[in-house]
Amino acid sequence: MEPLTEQEIRVAFVNCTKGEARRLSVPRDLADRPWEDLDFLGWRDPQAPDRAYLVAELDGRPSGLVLRSSAPVFGQTRRSMCSICLTSHTGGVSLMVAPRAGKAGKQGDSVGAYICGDLCCSLYVRGRKDAGAGARLHETITLEEKIRRTVGNLGAFITKVTA
Ligand SMILES: [Zn+2]
């Protein structure tokens, strides 16, 4: 994806108030992020472990989501799969819940998805980050197709939040 500035990130959020978007913590190392290998920028809030954020390009413009996430479960031995990039982790997948945009969200309506707890889906898909043996399905499709599928899954999630 194209590199984003802090300002572009703040105005991209679709499911929180303008005030929240102004205050939330945006990574300080934006210049060092591996943008060319990212399908979306995702990060956890260093000040609030139950908060995470992601920004993806949807229909040519950045869309950002505020997410609430369960704390990682330590000692969990069961594998679970990220619904965005289809990587399996032992204890490394979090249920991320996004308040829906607009009136529905204000009434408490939300959409949830199981997502890699570190939000590094793009890097797992490209083999730049390793989640251990058996984490990735053996598939015959190309990397390009895997990336397209990841982007499609994420787009569907964002669309559910904004619908
Ligand atoms: Zn993932």
mmCIF file of C-alpha atoms and ligand atoms in Angstrom, residues 82 84-87 89 115-116 120-121 124, ligand 1:
data_model
loop_
_atom_site.group_PDB
_atom_site.id
_atom_site.type_symbol
_atom_site.label_atom_id
_atom_site.label_comp_id
_atom_site.label_asym_id
_atom_site.label_seq_id
_atom_site.Cartn_x
_atom_site.Cartn_y
_atom_site.Cartn_z
ATOM 1 C CA CYS A 82 -7.086 -15.625 11.470
ATOM 2 C CA ILE A 84 -8.310 -12.339 7.281
ATOM 3 C CA CYS A 85 -5.051 -14.043 6.243
ATOM 4 C CA LEU A 86 -5.876 -17.655 7.231
ATOM 5 C CA THR A 87 -2.736 -18.067 9.344
ATOM 6 C CA HIS A 89 -1.532 -19.423 15.629
ATOM 7 C CA ILE A 115 -7.582 -11.604 13.470
ATOM 8 C CA CYS A 116 -3.840 -12.168 14.054
ATOM 9 C CA CYS A 120 0.733 -8.578 10.871
ATOM 10 C CA CYS A 121 -1.408 -10.558 8.386
ATOM 11 C CA TYR A 124 2.519 -13.795 7.380
HETATM 12 ZN ZN ZN B 1 -3.961 -12.641 10.000
#
